[in-house]
Structure formats: structure tokens, C-alpha cells
Amino acid sequence: MVPTAENYDVVIIGGGPGGYAAALYGASAGLDVALVEKYKVGGTCLHVGCIPAKELLETAAVHRAVVGASTFGITAGEPSLDFSVTQQRKQEVIDKLFGGLSGLLKSRKVTVLDGTGTLHGDHLVRVSGGSSGDVELTGDHVILASGSVPRTIPGFEVDGQRVVTSDELLSLERLPASAVVIGGGAIGCEFASMMSDLGTDVTILEALPKILPGLDDDITRVVLQSFKKQGIDVRTGVAVTGHEPHDHDGGTKVRFGDDETIDVEMVVVSVGRRPLSENLGLDGTAVKVSDRGHIEVDEWCRTGEAGVYAIGDVIATPALAHVGFAEGVLAIQDILGEDPVPVDYGRVPWCIYCHPEVSFVGHTEASAKEAGHDVVVSKRRFGGNGRAIILDEAEGMVKVIAEKQSDGTGGRILGVHMVGPWVTEQLGQAYLAVNWEATAEEIAQFIQPHPTLSEVFGHGAFTLTGRSYE
Ligand code: FAD
Ligand code: NAI
């Protein structure tokens, strides 16, 4: 240990969801915690991820509501968008949450240092380049939570105008008239949906045969139909090969597939994120980094160096804020010697906030079969649900995948995949069902309030018992 360096129970590098959850949870358990952050606590999620993206999607939802107001007899006129107000509100939401998080860290007595942290031998962390100056700390334990940054692709250099990633898109002063979104994953579909609702002509170019990896095929079909109806052009199985900026306007010609081209004002590159591990030092440690840049860990997020953990997007687990929270808690519990249960990555909740919304947990029908399960499924549409019809949002379905019992009824629930109104808020029950390994019969014992959207999941599980009351 370096004698001059202040020692903490835990030093955390990176103040995003993984890092701040570990800091808050560790402090709540009585540990003395230091958190090193080079930008602002909150990380990608708060400043250039979940929160601003969902705020802009909410603007799109309000716009949709105004467009559809006449269905309810309300005359609202043609909506117009002042994107500067939208951006201002987005920033206010971020600032409010940032203030709350900073206050929480302070009240839990977490020492927050502003600067870039690097890890060296003997758990020494050097901090530099920020307002905390050059500082050395040691931690009985160290947690690496440096997160991730957008991936880019050759031939599409990001200039913040013609070619953007999520980082730039979230802060645009105005939306483009037309855009190509490269990559039909979570970011691509959320941005495509938001921009299309707000008037941009959108084309998604996806390299794989399907958009939204991980989603059950029946649910993907509903999303595709809906995107088509909204005017979003989805092209799958196409490779992009480059683009040529126009001379006459700010736009560009994108080349893809077999010599196809499309002229657009903006290209949004959303082809995944890469772990940010190259700025962590790590010399003189036994921490291992994979070829793809992920820090290698075991089930408890322990790296190769005793007492050093890595959590969140910098490790090769689902890149989700709530997975980062769970890993932060897990690492602290392991530090406390509490023998915690590792995260079950195959059964974490996924919520995508495009329109229509998508959410899922556990197996798809195909992956359950691949894993050797004999399955029975129920598919129930929102079209027959009272609340959905009242909302004028009756598009979508809930698919419940269960183990098939010898009498043909559904046993243990293996997965639930949803598309439709507010399904991100409805996944909770399905998440508990899958992770508690509940059977269809057990779920059927519980009453769903009427009229609610959640009846669709409840009845879906109910019908798997072989009977139904509706
Ligand atoms: P990050 O949030 O990336 O935080 C890492 C932090 O470490 C950063 O603040 C960085 O400045 C800091 N840092 C890095 N290196 C150092 C260093 N050497 N020293 C000091 N500080 C350092 N997930 C969801 O669950 N739901 C969503 O709806 C969702 N929407 C998203 C939308 C978009 C547009 C994007 C881009 C992502 C979205 N995500 C969403 C993913 C989510 O943002 C990430 O999974 C999450 O932020 C990862 O948390 P993290 O703590 O691992 O890393
Ligand atoms: P992603 O991995 O979800 O999707 C990237 C898509 O781009 C894939 O479908 C991939 O096949 C495609 N792709 C890759 N290279 C390509 C190329 N050259 N041409 C065309 N397509 C190509 O990554 P994304 O959307 O960038 O998001 C990163 C991560 O952030 C997500 O995996 C998710 O973990 C997280 N996220 C979560 C959200 C949520 O939970 N609501 C919202 C946004 C992001």
C-alpha cells in the first residue's frame, strides 16, 4: 500500500448506474466509499442514454396524442414542434435527476472525486485531470465501472451533423427531414420511432435478418407491421458500404446492399456500444481484458486481481442500466462476504420504448425449444382488451411461453414477450413470474384488476391452464 494515499473500504471508478448503485448500496451498508468520475455522476444513462432518450420519446407520445385527439372529439389542430423547448425540458429532467443523485451521494457520505481514475498494483487508484487535482487513493476493494461508448463503423466518420451517434442525436437543435438509422437494435428502433413520430422520414438499415435481437419472432412481426404503417422503412439483411456527402445541401447519399442508395439529411449510427476499458490503466494488476475490450469477470463480477471487481457495460453482460444496478449490489454483497446469488442474465427484464413499446423476460418460443423444452404458448392480443380499446391503443400482444405438461397444459413459465401500450410498465408481473419459476396455474390464482392492460398477461397465463373465463 502507498502510505500517503487515503484508504477506503471501496474505491469505485466510474459514476454511472453500476458505479453509483455500488456506491450508494455500499454506503448504506456502512462502508467507507470513494467514487471517481471524470464527467458527471449518472453516466451514460442519465446524460446521454436512457433518460434523455425516453424524454424525447415522451415528446413523440404527446405529439401522437395531439394528432389523435380528434378521435376523442377534441379539436387540437395540426400540432407544431418547437424542438428548442423539447431540448430545454429534456435538460431540466436530467438536471433534476442529477441534483437528486448528487445529493443522495453526499447524504450517504460517499466521497466523490472529479477526474479520470486509473488502477495500478496494490489497489492504488490515481485520479487526475479533473477539479479534484492529482490524488492517490487505495481501496481494500476496487470496483471498475467505466461503462461504454458508441461503436462506429468505417466509412461513417461521426461529424455531429451528417453522421451522428446517440451522443449527438440527443442534443440536436432540430430534427432532420430524413434519416437513415444504421442498426435496428434498441437504440435504432427507439430513435427511428421518435424521429418518425416527429416528422422525419426514416429508413432503418439492419445487417441481420431481423431487428431487435432477443425478441420473440411473433412480437417482432407486430413491431414491423406497425413501423410499416407509420411509414418507417425497415430493410434487413443489408450491409452499408459507405456514403458520399452532397455538395448542394447538408445531406448525403448512403450506399447499401447490392448497389442501392438513399439520399438523406442525416445518418444515425446505432450499431452497438463498445466497453470503455482502455483508460483504466491496469498496469501491474492481474485484471484481464478480452479482445473486444470487456473486462473479464466471474459470476460474482470478480476480476483476475483479488479484491478488484468490474460491473456494468464494461463487462460482457447485457448493457442495461438495471443490470449495472444489480451487479453493483452483487459486488458489494460479495465484498461484505454475504455469499450473494449471481445475476441470472437469461432472465433480466428488457424494455424498449419505441412505439409500439416492447418488453420481455426469459425465453422466446424458439430459444425455449432450442434449450430442449417442450413448450406450450398463449398469444393474446390487446385488441380484445377494454382498457386498450379505450386508450385507442389496441395494437399488440402478450405471448406467454410455458413448459408443456403431460396433459398439454402449461407448467412453469419460461418467458413472456410483449408488444403494445405501456408494456414497459407491465413487465413487472411477468418478470416475477419467470424468475420465481411460477406455473401458469399459480399465476391464474391471482386477480388482475379490471379494466387494466395487465389483464392480457393475466388471461394469457390463465388460458394455459386449459380453461378460461372470457
Ligand atoms: P456508464 O453509464 O457508461 O457510466 C460510466 C461512467 O464512468 C461515465 O460517467 C464515465 O464518464 C465514467 N468513466 C469512464 N472511465 C472513467 C475513468 N477512467 N475515470 C473516471 N470516470 C470514468 N439501459 C436501460 O436499462 N434502459 C434504457 O432505456 C436504456 N436506454 C439507453 C438509451 C441510449 C441512447 C443509450 C446510449 C443507452 C441506453 N441504455 C439503457 C444503456 C445504459 O445507458 C447503460 O447500460 C448504462 O448506462 C451502463 O451503466 P455503467 O455504469 O456500466 O456505465
Ligand atoms: P444493439 O446491439 O442493441 O443493436 C445494434 C444493431 O446494429 C444490431 O441489430 C446489429 O445487428 C446491427 N448492426 C451492427 N453492425 C451493423 C452494420 N454495419 N450495419 C447494419 N446494422 C448493423 O445496439 P444499440 O442499439 O446500439 O444499443 C446498445 C445497447 O444499449 C443495447 O444493446 C442495449 O443494451 C442498450 N440500450 C437499451 C435500451 C433499452 O433498454 N430501452 C435503449 C437503448 C440502448
Coordinates of C-alpha atoms and ligand atoms in Angstrom, one line a residue:
M1 CA 0.0 0.0 0.0
V2 CA 1.1 3.6 -0.6
P3 CA 1.4 5.3 2.8
T4 CA 0.4 8.7 1.6
A5 CA -2.8 7.6 -0.2
E6 CA -6.0 7.8 1.7
N7 CA -7.5 4.4 2.1
Y8 CA -11.2 3.5 1.7
D9 CA -13.2 0.3 2.1
V10 CA -14.1 0.5 -1.6
V11 CA -12.9 2.8 -4.4
I12 CA -15.2 2.8 -7.5
I13 CA -14.0 4.1 -10.9
G14 CA -17.0 5.4 -12.9
G15 CA -20.2 7.0 -11.6
G16 CA -22.8 5.6 -14.0
P17 CA -25.6 3.3 -12.9
G18 CA -23.2 0.5 -12.0
G19 CA -20.8 2.7 -10.1
Y20 CA -23.3 4.9 -8.3
A21 CA -25.5 1.9 -7.3
A22 CA -22.4 0.2 -5.8
A23 CA -21.5 3.4 -4.0
L24 CA -25.0 4.1 -2.6
Y25 CA -25.6 0.4 -1.6
G26 CA -22.1 0.1 -0.1
A27 CA -22.5 3.3 1.9
S28 CA -25.9 2.2 3.1
A29 CA -24.2 -1.0 4.4
G30 CA -21.8 1.1 6.4
L31 CA -18.8 1.0 4.0
D32 CA -16.5 4.0 3.5
V33 CA -16.7 4.6 -0.2
A34 CA -14.9 6.8 -2.7
L35 CA -16.3 7.3 -6.2
V36 CA -14.2 8.6 -9.1
E37 CA -16.0 10.2 -12.1
K38 CA -14.4 12.0 -15.0
Y39 CA -17.6 13.8 -16.2
K40 CA -20.8 13.8 -14.1
V41 CA -22.3 11.2 -11.9
G42 CA -25.2 9.5 -13.6
G43 CA -23.1 8.2 -16.5
T44 CA -24.4 7.4 -20.0
C45 CA -27.8 6.5 -18.7
L46 CA -28.6 9.9 -17.2
H47 CA -26.7 12.2 -19.5
V48 CA -26.7 10.6 -23.0
G49 CA -28.8 7.4 -22.6
C50 CA -31.9 6.1 -21.0
I51 CA -33.2 9.3 -19.5
P52 CA -32.8 11.8 -22.4
A53 CA -33.9 9.1 -25.0
K54 CA -37.1 8.4 -23.0
E55 CA -37.8 12.1 -22.6
L56 CA -37.6 12.7 -26.3
L57 CA -39.8 9.6 -26.8
E58 CA -42.3 11.1 -24.5
T59 CA -42.4 14.3 -26.7
A60 CA -43.2 11.9 -29.5
A61 CA -46.0 10.3 -27.5
V62 CA -47.5 13.8 -26.7
H63 CA -47.4 14.6 -30.4
R64 CA -49.2 11.4 -31.2
A65 CA -51.8 12.1 -28.6
V66 CA -52.5 15.6 -30.1
V67 CA -52.6 14.1 -33.7
G68 CA -55.2 11.5 -32.4
A69 CA -57.2 13.9 -30.3
S70 CA -60.0 14.3 -32.8
T71 CA -60.8 10.6 -32.3
F72 CA -62.0 11.6 -28.8
G73 CA -63.9 14.7 -30.1
I74 CA -61.2 17.1 -29.1
T75 CA -60.1 19.6 -31.7
A76 CA -56.4 20.4 -31.2
G77 CA -55.4 21.4 -34.7
E78 CA -52.3 20.5 -36.5
P79 CA -49.5 20.2 -33.9
S80 CA -46.3 22.1 -34.4
L81 CA -43.0 21.3 -32.7
D82 CA -40.6 23.8 -31.1
F83 CA -37.6 21.5 -30.6
S84 CA -35.8 24.0 -28.5
V85 CA -38.5 23.7 -25.8
T86 CA -38.2 19.9 -26.1
Q87 CA -34.5 20.1 -25.6
Q88 CA -34.8 22.5 -22.7
R89 CA -37.3 20.2 -21.0
K90 CA -35.0 17.2 -21.6
Q91 CA -32.2 19.1 -19.9
E92 CA -34.4 20.1 -17.0
V93 CA -35.3 16.4 -16.4
I94 CA -31.6 15.5 -16.5
D95 CA -30.6 18.3 -14.2
K96 CA -33.3 17.4 -11.7
L97 CA -32.2 13.8 -11.5
F98 CA -28.5 14.8 -11.5
G99 CA -29.2 17.1 -8.5
G100 CA -31.1 14.3 -6.7
L101 CA -28.3 11.8 -7.3
S102 CA -25.5 14.2 -6.2
G103 CA -27.5 15.0 -3.1
L104 CA -28.0 11.3 -2.3
L105 CA -24.3 10.5 -2.7
K106 CA -23.5 13.4 -0.4
S107 CA -26.0 12.4 2.2
R108 CA -24.7 8.9 2.3
K109 CA -21.2 10.4 2.8
V110 CA -19.7 8.9 -0.4
T111 CA -16.5 10.8 -1.3
V112 CA -16.9 11.9 -5.0
L113 CA -13.7 12.8 -6.8
D114 CA -13.8 14.6 -10.1
G115 CA -11.1 13.2 -12.5
T116 CA -10.1 10.2 -14.5
G117 CA -9.2 7.2 -12.4
T118 CA -6.6 4.6 -13.2
L119 CA -5.9 1.4 -11.3
H120 CA -2.4 0.2 -10.5
G121 CA -0.8 -2.5 -8.4
D122 CA -1.8 -2.9 -4.7
H123 CA -5.2 -1.4 -5.3
L124 CA -3.8 2.0 -5.9
V125 CA -6.1 4.4 -7.8
R126 CA -4.6 7.6 -9.3
V127 CA -7.0 10.4 -10.1
S128 CA -6.0 13.2 -12.5
G129 CA -7.3 15.7 -15.0
G130 CA -10.3 17.0 -13.1
S131 CA -11.2 19.5 -10.4
S132 CA -10.0 17.2 -7.6
G133 CA -6.4 17.5 -8.9
D134 CA -3.9 14.7 -8.7
V135 CA -4.9 12.4 -5.9
E136 CA -3.9 8.9 -4.9
L137 CA -6.3 6.5 -3.1
T138 CA -6.2 3.0 -2.1
G139 CA -9.2 0.7 -1.6
D140 CA -9.4 -2.6 0.3
H141 CA -11.6 -3.3 -2.7
V142 CA -11.8 -1.6 -6.1
I143 CA -14.8 -1.7 -8.5
L144 CA -14.3 -0.8 -12.1
A145 CA -17.4 0.7 -13.7
S146 CA -16.2 2.7 -16.6
G147 CA -19.1 1.9 -18.9
S148 CA -19.2 2.1 -22.7
V149 CA -19.2 4.4 -25.6
P150 CA -21.0 4.2 -29.0
R151 CA -19.4 1.9 -31.6
T152 CA -18.8 3.4 -35.0
I153 CA -18.2 1.8 -38.4
P154 CA -15.6 2.5 -41.0
G155 CA -16.8 4.8 -43.8
F156 CA -19.1 6.7 -41.4
E157 CA -16.9 9.1 -39.5
V158 CA -19.0 10.9 -36.9
D159 CA -19.1 14.7 -37.6
G160 CA -22.1 15.6 -35.5
Q161 CA -24.1 16.9 -38.4
R162 CA -24.4 14.5 -41.3
V163 CA -23.3 11.5 -39.3
V164 CA -24.3 11.1 -35.6
T165 CA -24.4 8.6 -32.9
S166 CA -26.8 8.6 -29.9
D167 CA -24.4 11.1 -28.2
E168 CA -25.0 13.8 -30.8
L169 CA -28.6 12.9 -31.7
L170 CA -29.9 13.5 -28.2
S171 CA -28.7 17.1 -28.3
L172 CA -29.7 18.2 -31.9
E173 CA -31.2 21.6 -32.2
R174 CA -33.7 20.4 -34.8
L175 CA -34.6 17.0 -36.3
P176 CA -33.6 16.2 -39.9
A177 CA -36.3 15.9 -42.6
S178 CA -34.9 12.5 -43.5
A179 CA -32.6 10.0 -41.8
V180 CA -31.0 6.6 -42.3
V181 CA -30.6 4.6 -39.0
I182 CA -27.8 2.1 -39.3
G183 CA -28.6 -0.8 -36.9
G184 CA -32.1 -1.9 -35.8
G185 CA -31.3 -2.6 -32.2
A186 CA -32.7 -0.9 -29.1
I187 CA -31.2 2.5 -29.9
G188 CA -32.0 2.3 -33.6
C189 CA -35.7 1.4 -33.0
E190 CA -36.2 4.0 -30.3
F191 CA -34.7 6.8 -32.3
A192 CA -36.4 5.7 -35.5
S193 CA -39.8 5.7 -33.7
M194 CA -39.2 9.1 -32.0
M195 CA -38.0 10.8 -35.2
S196 CA -40.8 9.3 -37.4
D197 CA -43.5 10.4 -34.9
L198 CA -42.0 13.9 -35.0
G199 CA -42.0 14.1 -38.8
T200 CA -38.6 12.7 -40.0
D201 CA -38.7 10.3 -43.0
V202 CA -36.8 7.3 -41.5
T203 CA -35.2 4.2 -43.1
I204 CA -33.6 1.5 -40.8
L205 CA -30.8 -0.5 -42.4
E206 CA -30.1 -3.6 -40.3
A207 CA -27.3 -6.1 -41.2
L208 CA -29.0 -9.2 -39.6
P209 CA -32.2 -10.8 -40.9
K210 CA -34.2 -9.3 -38.1
I211 CA -34.4 -6.1 -36.0
L212 CA -34.4 -6.1 -32.2
P213 CA -32.2 -9.1 -31.2
G214 CA -33.6 -11.2 -28.4
L215 CA -37.2 -10.6 -29.2
D216 CA -39.7 -13.4 -30.0
D217 CA -40.5 -13.6 -33.7
D218 CA -44.3 -13.0 -33.2
I219 CA -43.5 -9.8 -31.4
T220 CA -41.0 -8.6 -34.0
R221 CA -43.7 -9.1 -36.7
V222 CA -46.1 -6.8 -34.8
V223 CA -43.3 -4.1 -34.5
L224 CA -42.5 -4.4 -38.2
Q225 CA -46.2 -4.1 -39.2
S226 CA -46.6 -1.1 -37.0
F227 CA -43.4 0.6 -38.2
K228 CA -44.5 0.0 -41.8
K229 CA -47.9 1.6 -41.0
Q230 CA -46.1 4.6 -39.5
G231 CA -44.0 4.9 -42.6
I232 CA -40.7 3.7 -41.2
D233 CA -38.9 1.7 -43.9
V234 CA -37.1 -1.3 -42.4
R235 CA -34.5 -3.0 -44.6
T236 CA -33.0 -6.1 -43.0
G237 CA -30.1 -8.3 -44.2
V238 CA -28.3 -5.3 -45.8
A239 CA -24.8 -4.2 -45.4
V240 CA -23.9 -0.5 -45.6
T241 CA -20.8 0.2 -47.6
G242 CA -20.3 4.0 -47.3
H243 CA -21.7 7.4 -48.0
E244 CA -21.0 10.4 -50.2
P245 CA -21.8 13.8 -48.8
H246 CA -23.9 16.1 -51.2
D247 CA -22.3 19.3 -52.4
H248 CA -25.6 21.2 -52.7
D249 CA -27.1 20.6 -49.3
G250 CA -26.0 19.3 -45.9
G251 CA -27.2 15.7 -46.8
T252 CA -25.5 12.6 -48.0
K253 CA -26.0 9.6 -50.3
V254 CA -25.8 6.3 -48.3
R255 CA -24.7 3.1 -50.2
F256 CA -26.0 -0.3 -49.0
G257 CA -27.0 -3.7 -50.2
D258 CA -26.5 -4.5 -53.9
D259 CA -25.6 -1.1 -55.2
E260 CA -28.6 0.6 -53.6
T261 CA -28.5 4.2 -52.5
I262 CA -30.6 6.5 -50.5
D263 CA -30.3 10.3 -50.1
V264 CA -30.9 11.6 -46.6
E265 CA -30.1 14.6 -44.4
M266 CA -28.7 12.6 -41.6
V267 CA -27.2 9.2 -40.8
V268 CA -27.6 7.8 -37.3
V269 CA -25.1 5.1 -36.4
S270 CA -26.5 2.8 -33.8
V271 CA -24.6 -0.4 -34.2
G272 CA -23.9 -1.2 -30.6
R273 CA -21.6 0.1 -27.9
R274 CA -18.1 -0.8 -27.0
P275 CA -16.7 -1.2 -23.5
L276 CA -14.6 1.7 -22.2
S277 CA -11.6 -0.1 -20.6
E278 CA -8.6 1.4 -22.4
N279 CA -8.5 4.4 -20.0
L280 CA -8.3 2.4 -16.8
G281 CA -4.5 1.9 -16.6
L282 CA -4.5 -1.7 -15.1
D283 CA -0.7 -2.0 -15.3
G284 CA 0.8 -4.1 -12.5
T285 CA -2.6 -5.8 -12.0
A286 CA -3.9 -9.2 -13.0
V287 CA -7.1 -7.7 -14.4
K288 CA -7.7 -9.2 -17.8
V289 CA -9.3 -7.5 -20.8
S290 CA -10.8 -9.5 -23.7
D291 CA -10.1 -8.8 -27.4
R292 CA -13.4 -6.9 -27.6
G293 CA -12.3 -4.7 -24.6
H294 CA -14.5 -6.2 -22.0
I295 CA -13.0 -6.8 -18.5
E296 CA -13.1 -10.5 -17.7
V297 CA -15.0 -11.4 -14.6
D298 CA -16.5 -14.5 -12.9
E299 CA -20.2 -14.8 -11.9
W300 CA -19.7 -12.5 -8.9
C301 CA -18.1 -9.8 -11.1
R302 CA -14.6 -10.6 -9.6
T303 CA -11.7 -9.8 -12.0
G304 CA -8.4 -11.7 -12.1
E305 CA -7.0 -9.4 -9.4
A306 CA -8.1 -10.3 -5.9
G307 CA -10.3 -7.7 -4.4
V308 CA -11.0 -5.9 -7.8
Y309 CA -14.4 -6.2 -9.4
A310 CA -15.9 -4.9 -12.7
I311 CA -19.5 -4.2 -13.3
G312 CA -21.9 -2.7 -15.9
D313 CA -21.3 -2.1 -19.6
V314 CA -17.5 -2.7 -19.2
I315 CA -18.1 -6.4 -18.8
A316 CA -19.8 -8.7 -21.3
T317 CA -23.3 -8.9 -19.7
P318 CA -26.5 -7.2 -21.0
A319 CA -25.7 -3.5 -21.4
L320 CA -28.6 -2.2 -19.3
A321 CA -28.7 0.3 -16.5
H322 CA -30.7 -2.0 -14.2
V323 CA -28.2 -4.9 -14.9
G324 CA -25.5 -2.4 -13.8
F325 CA -27.5 -1.7 -10.6
A326 CA -27.8 -5.4 -9.9
E327 CA -24.1 -6.0 -10.5
G328 CA -23.2 -3.1 -8.2
V329 CA -25.2 -4.6 -5.4
L330 CA -23.8 -8.1 -6.1
A331 CA -20.2 -6.9 -5.9
I332 CA -20.8 -5.1 -2.6
Q333 CA -22.5 -8.1 -1.1
D334 CA -19.6 -10.2 -2.2
I335 CA -17.2 -7.7 -0.6
L336 CA -19.3 -8.0 2.6
G337 CA -18.8 -11.8 2.5
E338 CA -22.6 -12.4 2.2
D339 CA -22.4 -15.2 -0.4
P340 CA -24.8 -13.5 -2.9
V341 CA -26.7 -15.2 -5.7
P342 CA -25.2 -14.2 -9.1
V343 CA -27.4 -12.4 -11.6
D344 CA -29.3 -14.7 -13.9
Y345 CA -28.6 -12.9 -17.2
G346 CA -31.0 -15.1 -19.2
R347 CA -33.9 -13.7 -17.2
V348 CA -33.3 -10.0 -16.8
P349 CA -36.0 -7.6 -17.9
W350 CA -35.8 -5.8 -21.3
C351 CA -37.9 -2.8 -22.1
I352 CA -37.7 -0.9 -25.4
Y353 CA -39.6 2.4 -25.6
C354 CA -40.3 2.7 -29.3
H355 CA -44.0 2.9 -30.4
P356 CA -45.4 0.3 -30.0
E357 CA -43.4 -0.5 -26.9
V358 CA -41.7 -3.8 -26.4
S359 CA -40.8 -5.7 -23.3
F360 CA -39.6 -9.2 -22.5
V361 CA -38.1 -11.5 -20.0
G362 CA -36.7 -15.0 -20.4
H363 CA -37.0 -17.5 -23.3
T364 CA -38.5 -16.8 -26.7
E365 CA -40.5 -19.7 -28.1
A366 CA -37.6 -20.6 -30.4
S367 CA -34.9 -20.3 -27.7
A368 CA -37.0 -22.4 -25.3
K369 CA -37.3 -25.2 -27.9
E370 CA -33.6 -24.9 -28.7
A371 CA -32.9 -25.3 -25.0
G372 CA -34.8 -28.6 -25.1
H373 CA -38.1 -27.6 -23.5
D374 CA -41.4 -29.0 -24.8
V375 CA -43.4 -25.8 -24.8
V376 CA -47.0 -24.5 -25.0
V377 CA -47.7 -20.8 -25.7
S378 CA -50.5 -18.4 -25.4
K379 CA -50.8 -15.3 -27.6
R380 CA -53.3 -12.7 -26.5
R381 CA -53.9 -9.5 -28.4
F382 CA -54.6 -6.1 -26.9
G383 CA -57.4 -5.9 -29.5
G384 CA -59.9 -7.5 -27.1
N385 CA -58.8 -5.6 -24.0
G386 CA -61.2 -2.9 -22.7
R387 CA -58.5 -0.5 -21.5
A388 CA -56.5 -0.8 -24.7
I389 CA -59.6 0.0 -26.8
I390 CA -60.5 2.9 -24.5
L391 CA -56.9 4.2 -25.0
D392 CA -57.2 3.8 -28.7
E393 CA -54.0 1.7 -28.5
A394 CA -55.3 -1.8 -29.2
E395 CA -52.4 -2.9 -31.3
G396 CA -50.1 -5.6 -29.9
M397 CA -50.0 -8.8 -28.0
V398 CA -48.6 -10.7 -25.0
K399 CA -47.0 -14.0 -25.6
V400 CA -46.5 -16.4 -22.7
I401 CA -44.2 -19.4 -23.2
A402 CA -44.5 -22.2 -20.7
E403 CA -43.3 -25.8 -20.2
K404 CA -45.8 -28.2 -21.6
Q405 CA -47.1 -30.7 -19.0
S406 CA -48.2 -34.2 -19.8
D407 CA -51.9 -33.2 -20.0
G408 CA -51.0 -30.4 -22.5
T409 CA -51.5 -27.5 -20.1
G410 CA -48.8 -25.0 -19.3
G411 CA -46.5 -25.6 -16.3
R412 CA -43.5 -23.4 -15.4
I413 CA -43.5 -20.0 -17.2
L414 CA -40.2 -19.8 -19.2
G415 CA -40.7 -16.4 -20.9
V416 CA -43.0 -13.6 -21.6
H417 CA -42.7 -11.2 -24.6
M418 CA -45.0 -8.2 -25.0
V419 CA -45.7 -5.5 -27.6
G420 CA -48.3 -2.8 -27.2
P421 CA -49.4 0.0 -25.0
W422 CA -47.4 0.7 -21.8
V423 CA -45.9 -2.8 -21.9
T424 CA -42.7 -1.5 -20.3
E425 CA -44.8 -0.7 -17.2
Q426 CA -46.5 -4.1 -17.4
L427 CA -43.4 -6.4 -17.4
G428 CA -43.1 -6.4 -13.6
Q429 CA -45.6 -9.3 -13.1
A430 CA -44.1 -11.3 -15.9
Y431 CA -40.6 -10.7 -14.6
L432 CA -41.6 -12.0 -11.1
A433 CA -43.4 -15.0 -12.7
V434 CA -40.4 -16.1 -14.8
N435 CA -37.8 -15.5 -12.0
W436 CA -40.0 -17.1 -9.3
E437 CA -40.4 -20.0 -11.7
A438 CA -44.2 -19.7 -11.2
T439 CA -46.5 -22.1 -13.1
A440 CA -49.5 -21.0 -15.2
E441 CA -51.8 -22.4 -12.5
E442 CA -50.1 -20.3 -9.8
I443 CA -50.4 -17.1 -11.8
A444 CA -54.1 -18.0 -12.6
Q445 CA -54.8 -17.8 -8.8
F446 CA -54.0 -14.1 -8.8
I447 CA -56.7 -11.5 -9.7
Q448 CA -55.9 -8.8 -12.3
P449 CA -57.8 -5.5 -11.8
H450 CA -60.4 -4.7 -14.4
P451 CA -60.2 -2.8 -16.7
T452 CA -56.4 -2.8 -17.0
L453 CA -53.9 -3.6 -19.7
S454 CA -52.4 -6.2 -17.3
E455 CA -55.4 -8.5 -17.9
V456 CA -53.8 -9.5 -21.2
F457 CA -50.9 -11.1 -19.4
G458 CA -53.1 -12.5 -16.6
H459 CA -55.5 -14.1 -19.0
G460 CA -52.7 -15.3 -21.2
A461 CA -51.2 -17.3 -18.3
F462 CA -54.8 -18.3 -17.2
T463 CA -55.6 -19.9 -20.6
L464 CA -52.5 -22.1 -20.3
T465 CA -54.3 -24.0 -17.5
G466 CA -56.7 -25.3 -20.2
R467 CA -59.7 -23.2 -19.0
S468 CA -60.7 -19.6 -19.4
Y469 CA -63.4 -17.2 -18.0
E470 CA -63.5 -14.9 -21.0
Ligands
FAD1 P1 -22.0 4.3 -17.9 O1 -23.4 4.7 -17.7 O2 -21.4 4.4 -19.3 O3 -21.1 5.1 -16.9 C1 -19.7 5.0 -16.8 C2 -19.2 6.3 -16.1 O4 -17.8 6.1 -15.9 C3 -19.3 7.5 -17.0 O5 -19.9 8.5 -16.3 C4 -17.9 7.9 -17.4 O6 -17.7 9.3 -17.5 C5 -17.1 7.3 -16.2 N1 -15.7 6.9 -16.5 C6 -15.3 6.1 -17.5 N2 -14.0 5.9 -17.4 C7 -13.6 6.6 -16.3 C8 -12.3 6.7 -15.6 N3 -11.2 6.1 -16.1 N4 -12.3 7.5 -14.5 C9 -13.4 8.1 -14.1 N5 -14.6 8.0 -14.6 C10 -14.7 7.2 -15.7 N6 -30.4 1.0 -20.5 C11 -31.6 0.7 -19.9 O7 -31.6 -0.2 -19.0 N7 -32.8 1.2 -20.3 C12 -32.8 2.1 -21.3 O8 -33.9 2.6 -21.6 C13 -31.6 2.5 -21.9 N8 -31.6 3.4 -22.9 C14 -30.5 3.8 -23.5 C15 -30.5 4.7 -24.5 C16 -29.3 5.1 -25.1 C17 -29.4 6.2 -26.2 C18 -28.1 4.6 -24.7 C19 -26.8 5.0 -25.3 C20 -28.0 3.6 -23.7 C21 -29.2 3.2 -23.1 N9 -29.2 2.3 -22.1 C22 -30.4 1.9 -21.5 C23 -28.0 1.6 -21.6 C24 -27.5 2.2 -20.3 O9 -27.3 3.6 -20.5 C25 -26.2 1.6 -19.9 O10 -26.3 0.2 -19.8 C26 -25.7 2.1 -18.6 O11 -25.5 3.5 -18.6 C27 -24.4 1.4 -18.2 O12 -24.0 1.9 -16.9 P2 -22.5 1.8 -16.5 O13 -22.4 2.4 -15.1 O14 -21.9 0.5 -16.7 O15 -21.7 2.8 -17.5
NAI2 P1 -27.7 -3.3 -30.2 O1 -26.7 -4.3 -30.0 O2 -29.0 -3.4 -29.5 O3 -28.2 -3.2 -31.8 C1 -27.2 -3.0 -32.8 C2 -27.8 -3.5 -34.1 O4 -27.0 -3.0 -35.1 C3 -27.9 -5.0 -34.2 O5 -29.1 -5.4 -34.6 C4 -26.8 -5.3 -35.2 O6 -27.1 -6.4 -36.0 C5 -26.8 -4.0 -36.0 N1 -25.6 -3.8 -36.8 C6 -24.3 -3.9 -36.3 N2 -23.4 -3.5 -37.3 C7 -24.2 -3.1 -38.3 C8 -23.9 -2.6 -39.6 N3 -22.6 -2.4 -40.0 N4 -24.9 -2.3 -40.5 C9 -26.2 -2.5 -40.1 N5 -26.5 -3.0 -38.9 C10 -25.5 -3.3 -38.0 O7 -27.0 -1.9 -30.0 P2 -27.6 -0.4 -29.9 O8 -29.0 -0.3 -30.4 O9 -26.6 0.5 -30.4 O10 -27.7 -0.3 -28.3 C11 -26.6 -0.6 -27.5 C12 -27.1 -1.2 -26.2 O11 -27.7 -0.1 -25.4 C13 -28.3 -2.2 -26.3 O12 -27.8 -3.4 -26.6 C14 -28.9 -2.1 -25.0 O13 -28.2 -3.0 -24.1 C15 -28.7 -0.7 -24.6 N6 -29.9 0.1 -24.8 C16 -31.0 -0.3 -24.1 C17 -32.2 0.4 -24.3 C18 -33.4 0.0 -23.6 O14 -33.2 -0.9 -22.7 N7 -34.6 0.6 -23.8 C19 -32.3 1.5 -25.3 C20 -31.1 1.8 -26.0 C21 -30.0 1.1 -25.7

